[in-house]
GROMACS .gro file of C-alpha atoms in nm:
model
  227
    1UNK     CA    1  -0.790   1.691  -0.636
    2UNK     CA    2  -0.661   1.363  -0.488
    3UNK     CA    3  -0.490   1.122  -0.727
    4UNK     CA    4  -0.541   0.748  -0.677
    5UNK     CA    5  -0.338   0.465  -0.826
    6UNK     CA    6  -0.541   0.156  -0.917
    7UNK     CA    7  -0.315  -0.149  -0.959
    8UNK     CA    8  -0.528  -0.422  -1.118
    9UNK     CA    9  -0.440  -0.670  -1.394
   10UNK     CA   10  -0.802  -0.733  -1.499
   11UNK     CA   11  -0.880  -0.461  -1.753
   12UNK     CA   12  -1.257  -0.468  -1.698
   13UNK     CA   13  -1.215  -0.439  -1.319
   14UNK     CA   14  -0.965  -0.155  -1.363
   15UNK     CA   15  -1.199   0.034  -1.597
   16UNK     CA   16  -1.493  -0.007  -1.358
   17UNK     CA   17  -1.283   0.108  -1.062
   18UNK     CA   18  -1.167   0.412  -1.260
   19UNK     CA   19  -1.525   0.507  -1.346
   20UNK     CA   20  -1.634   0.476  -0.982
   21UNK     CA   21  -1.344   0.688  -0.855
   22UNK     CA   22  -1.376   0.949  -1.131
   23UNK     CA   23  -1.745   0.993  -1.048
   24UNK     CA   24  -1.648   1.045  -0.684
   25UNK     CA   25  -1.417   1.329  -0.787
   26UNK     CA   26  -1.078   1.154  -0.783
   27UNK     CA   27  -0.811   1.150  -1.053
   28UNK     CA   28  -0.706   0.795  -1.139
   29UNK     CA   29  -0.385   0.638  -1.270
   30UNK     CA   30  -0.385   0.265  -1.352
   31UNK     CA   31  -0.119  -0.007  -1.351
   32UNK     CA   32  -0.152  -0.372  -1.455
   33UNK     CA   33   0.111  -0.517  -1.221
   34UNK     CA   34   0.330  -0.435  -0.924
   35UNK     CA   35   0.638  -0.342  -1.124
   36UNK     CA   36   0.443  -0.092  -1.333
   37UNK     CA   37   0.286   0.045  -1.014
   38UNK     CA   38   0.630   0.102  -0.855
   39UNK     CA   39   0.744   0.288  -1.169
   40UNK     CA   40   0.439   0.514  -1.143
   41UNK     CA   41   0.514   0.583  -0.777
   42UNK     CA   42   0.859   0.703  -0.880
   43UNK     CA   43   0.723   0.955  -1.132
   44UNK     CA   44   0.386   1.076  -1.003
   45UNK     CA   45   0.239   1.208  -0.681
   46UNK     CA   46  -0.010   0.948  -0.558
   47UNK     CA   47  -0.234   1.011  -0.256
   48UNK     CA   48  -0.373   0.657  -0.217
   49UNK     CA   49  -0.337   0.314  -0.379
   50UNK     CA   50  -0.616   0.064  -0.450
   51UNK     CA   51  -0.423  -0.260  -0.493
   52UNK     CA   52  -0.513  -0.603  -0.627
   53UNK     CA   53  -0.317  -0.891  -0.471
   54UNK     CA   54  -0.302  -1.146  -0.754
   55UNK     CA   55  -0.110  -0.970  -1.031
   56UNK     CA   56   0.156  -1.096  -1.275
   57UNK     CA   57   0.528  -1.007  -1.248
   58UNK     CA   58   0.487  -0.871  -0.893
   59UNK     CA   59   0.188  -0.936  -0.669
   60UNK     CA   60   0.031  -0.693  -0.425
   61UNK     CA   61   0.210  -0.830  -0.119
   62UNK     CA   62   0.555  -0.785  -0.272
   63UNK     CA   63   0.465  -0.441  -0.409
   64UNK     CA   64   0.358  -0.332  -0.062
   65UNK     CA   65   0.671  -0.471   0.102
   66UNK     CA   66   0.898  -0.293  -0.145
   67UNK     CA   67   0.708   0.035  -0.117
   68UNK     CA   68   0.719   0.030   0.263
   69UNK     CA   69   1.088  -0.071   0.272
   70UNK     CA   70   1.165   0.243   0.070
   71UNK     CA   71   1.001   0.458   0.338
   72UNK     CA   72   0.689   0.539   0.135
   73UNK     CA   73   0.379   0.551   0.359
   74UNK     CA   74   0.114   0.622   0.094
   75UNK     CA   75  -0.215   0.469   0.216
   76UNK     CA   76  -0.296   0.131   0.058
   77UNK     CA   77  -0.627  -0.055   0.031
   78UNK     CA   78  -0.583  -0.415  -0.081
   79UNK     CA   79  -0.880  -0.538  -0.286
   80UNK     CA   80  -0.871  -0.909  -0.353
   81UNK     CA   81  -1.063  -1.233  -0.400
   82UNK     CA   82  -0.840  -1.395  -0.134
   83UNK     CA   83  -1.052  -1.408   0.180
   84UNK     CA   84  -0.863  -1.634   0.422
   85UNK     CA   85  -0.753  -1.479   0.752
   86UNK     CA   86  -0.390  -1.568   0.679
   87UNK     CA   87  -0.411  -1.366   0.357
   88UNK     CA   88  -0.539  -1.065   0.548
   89UNK     CA   89  -0.264  -1.106   0.807
   90UNK     CA   90  -0.002  -1.123   0.531
   91UNK     CA   91  -0.141  -0.803   0.385
   92UNK     CA   92  -0.125  -0.615   0.713
   93UNK     CA   93   0.222  -0.749   0.791
   94UNK     CA   94   0.339  -0.635   0.446
   95UNK     CA   95   0.211  -0.287   0.531
   96UNK     CA   96  -0.136  -0.237   0.388
   97UNK     CA   97  -0.368   0.005   0.568
   98UNK     CA   98  -0.695  -0.166   0.482
   99UNK     CA   99  -0.820  -0.486   0.319
  100UNK     CA  100  -1.140  -0.552   0.123
  101UNK     CA  101  -1.263  -0.877  -0.032
  102UNK     CA  102  -1.421  -0.889  -0.379
  103UNK     CA  103  -1.692  -0.825  -0.480
  104UNK     CA  104  -1.642  -0.479  -0.333
  105UNK     CA  105  -1.930  -0.262  -0.219
  106UNK     CA  106  -1.878   0.071  -0.400
  107UNK     CA  107  -2.015   0.286  -0.117
  108UNK     CA  108  -1.800   0.110   0.142
  109UNK     CA  109  -1.489   0.145  -0.075
  110UNK     CA  110  -1.545   0.520  -0.115
  111UNK     CA  111  -1.600   0.561   0.259
  112UNK     CA  112  -1.278   0.373   0.336
  113UNK     CA  113  -1.086   0.581   0.084
  114UNK     CA  114  -1.220   0.901   0.239
  115UNK     CA  115  -1.124   0.784   0.589
  116UNK     CA  116  -0.769   0.688   0.484
  117UNK     CA  117  -0.714   1.017   0.301
  118UNK     CA  118  -0.835   1.206   0.607
  119UNK     CA  119  -0.601   1.009   0.830
  120UNK     CA  120  -0.309   1.068   0.592
  121UNK     CA  121  -0.371   1.443   0.598
  122UNK     CA  122  -0.390   1.444   0.977
  123UNK     CA  123  -0.058   1.263   1.006
  124UNK     CA  124   0.111   1.500   0.760
  125UNK     CA  125  -0.013   1.798   0.962
  126UNK     CA  126   0.094   1.627   1.288
  127UNK     CA  127  -0.209   1.760   1.477
  128UNK     CA  128  -0.550   1.613   1.545
  129UNK     CA  129  -0.845   1.812   1.679
  130UNK     CA  130  -1.132   1.637   1.860
  131UNK     CA  131  -1.372   1.903   1.983
  132UNK     CA  132  -1.175   2.100   2.242
  133UNK     CA  133  -0.901   1.837   2.258
  134UNK     CA  134  -0.579   1.874   2.056
  135UNK     CA  135  -0.328   1.594   1.999
  136UNK     CA  136   0.015   1.722   1.895
  137UNK     CA  137   0.220   1.446   1.730
  138UNK     CA  138   0.553   1.630   1.757
  139UNK     CA  139   0.534   1.694   2.131
  140UNK     CA  140   0.342   1.372   2.219
  141UNK     CA  141   0.096   1.594   2.406
  142UNK     CA  142  -0.279   1.610   2.458
  143UNK     CA  143  -0.429   1.944   2.558
  144UNK     CA  144  -0.774   2.060   2.663
  145UNK     CA  145  -0.889   2.395   2.802
  146UNK     CA  146  -0.532   2.508   2.859
  147UNK     CA  147  -0.430   2.189   3.040
  148UNK     CA  148  -0.147   1.990   2.884
  149UNK     CA  149  -0.055   1.624   2.927
  150UNK     CA  150   0.262   1.481   2.775
  151UNK     CA  151   0.215   1.107   2.719
  152UNK     CA  152   0.469   0.824   2.704
  153UNK     CA  153   0.552   0.761   2.338
  154UNK     CA  154   0.366   0.431   2.290
  155UNK     CA  155   0.056   0.555   2.472
  156UNK     CA  156   0.043   0.865   2.252
  157UNK     CA  157   0.092   0.671   1.928
  158UNK     CA  158  -0.182   0.427   2.029
  159UNK     CA  159  -0.428   0.707   2.110
  160UNK     CA  160  -0.336   0.901   1.795
  161UNK     CA  161  -0.383   0.594   1.575
  162UNK     CA  162  -0.727   0.515   1.718
  163UNK     CA  163  -0.855   0.874   1.709
  164UNK     CA  164  -0.726   0.932   1.356
  165UNK     CA  165  -0.977   0.672   1.232
  166UNK     CA  166  -1.282   0.688   1.460
  167UNK     CA  167  -1.528   0.399   1.437
  168UNK     CA  168  -1.263   0.183   1.267
  169UNK     CA  169  -1.186  -0.144   1.443
  170UNK     CA  170  -0.813  -0.208   1.479
  171UNK     CA  171  -0.703  -0.562   1.555
  172UNK     CA  172  -0.437  -0.613   1.819
  173UNK     CA  173  -0.210  -0.740   1.542
  174UNK     CA  174  -0.253  -0.417   1.346
  175UNK     CA  175  -0.179  -0.205   1.652
  176UNK     CA  176   0.123  -0.415   1.748
  177UNK     CA  177   0.261  -0.392   1.394
  178UNK     CA  178   0.198  -0.018   1.362
  179UNK     CA  179   0.323   0.095   1.704
  180UNK     CA  180   0.561  -0.169   1.838
  181UNK     CA  181   0.670  -0.326   1.508
  182UNK     CA  182   0.649  -0.691   1.406
  183UNK     CA  183   1.001  -0.757   1.534
  184UNK     CA  184   0.916  -0.640   1.883
  185UNK     CA  185   0.936  -0.894   2.165
  186UNK     CA  186   0.622  -0.746   2.318
  187UNK     CA  187   0.309  -0.961   2.319
  188UNK     CA  188  -0.041  -0.852   2.222
  189UNK     CA  189  -0.145  -0.812   2.587
  190UNK     CA  190   0.080  -0.504   2.579
  191UNK     CA  191  -0.193  -0.333   2.377
  192UNK     CA  192  -0.448  -0.412   2.648
  193UNK     CA  193  -0.221  -0.267   2.917
  194UNK     CA  194  -0.168   0.057   2.726
  195UNK     CA  195  -0.540   0.093   2.650
  196UNK     CA  196  -0.619   0.055   3.020
  197UNK     CA  197  -0.364   0.326   3.101
  198UNK     CA  198  -0.522   0.559   2.846
  199UNK     CA  199  -0.869   0.494   2.985
  200UNK     CA  200  -0.755   0.583   3.337
  201UNK     CA  201  -0.568   0.889   3.214
  202UNK     CA  202  -0.869   1.028   3.028
  203UNK     CA  203  -1.143   0.902   3.256
  204UNK     CA  204  -1.430   1.150   3.252
  205UNK     CA  205  -1.334   1.308   2.919
  206UNK     CA  206  -1.655   1.320   2.714
  207UNK     CA  207  -1.494   1.397   2.378
  208UNK     CA  208  -1.394   1.037   2.306
  209UNK     CA  209  -1.373   0.687   2.444
  210UNK     CA  210  -1.184   0.370   2.354
  211UNK     CA  211  -1.414   0.073   2.304
  212UNK     CA  212  -1.304  -0.291   2.318
  213UNK     CA  213  -1.436  -0.520   2.043
  214UNK     CA  214  -1.436  -0.858   2.211
  215UNK     CA  215  -1.197  -1.107   2.057
  216UNK     CA  216  -1.080  -0.858   1.794
  217UNK     CA  217  -0.928  -0.533   1.919
  218UNK     CA  218  -1.027  -0.172   1.980
  219UNK     CA  219  -1.183   0.133   1.820
  220UNK     CA  220  -1.226   0.498   1.918
  221UNK     CA  221  -1.571   0.652   1.944
  222UNK     CA  222  -1.609   1.029   1.927
  223UNK     CA  223  -1.896   1.210   2.091
  224UNK     CA  224  -2.082   1.380   1.805
  225UNK     CA  225  -2.161   1.681   2.025
  226UNK     CA  226  -1.789   1.744   2.065
  227UNK     CA  227  -1.675   1.703   1.705
   0.00000   0.00000   0.00000
């Protein structure tokens, strides 16, 4: 059973979140601030974190920065009343995996949790299977029907990231941060160039395609007949 940490200073919100997650089959641990949440991370195995931003002692942004700086890549969903784009950007730069604005739709939250847990498992196994296509993270290779292609590192990471979360829209900022790093001198058009290379490389492959979301970024679409 997956164990989820809910970091939320509002007791009523924390109780409601715990009920929702328990009913969905998850074990839940709660924390009322970022410092308490970090202490829990040191003593318990946590599979995913649902994180409020505005908390006393240590807010969600600082918690995320400290967790990521320690090398911990546990998936994080920030849930907050802060809805400005700059707040979302700060969350992604700090290292969150997803961002939801209150009031949260329960069904959507559970779907996002399921997708992040699936992605986390895929990364830990270092292999991703899409129909007859296998992506091997360790060898940076994509194979199909006995044919093997070894990709340049950034191309592989980009493809792996998109296919690990099909139907999820990734902004160019997210992809730049995840693959090139925020300190990279590359510009966001680099993402466009690498996507175009991937499209040419896998032209005619029916298992998946990379779709551009105008003005936002990209997402992967998987052919249901090849799942």
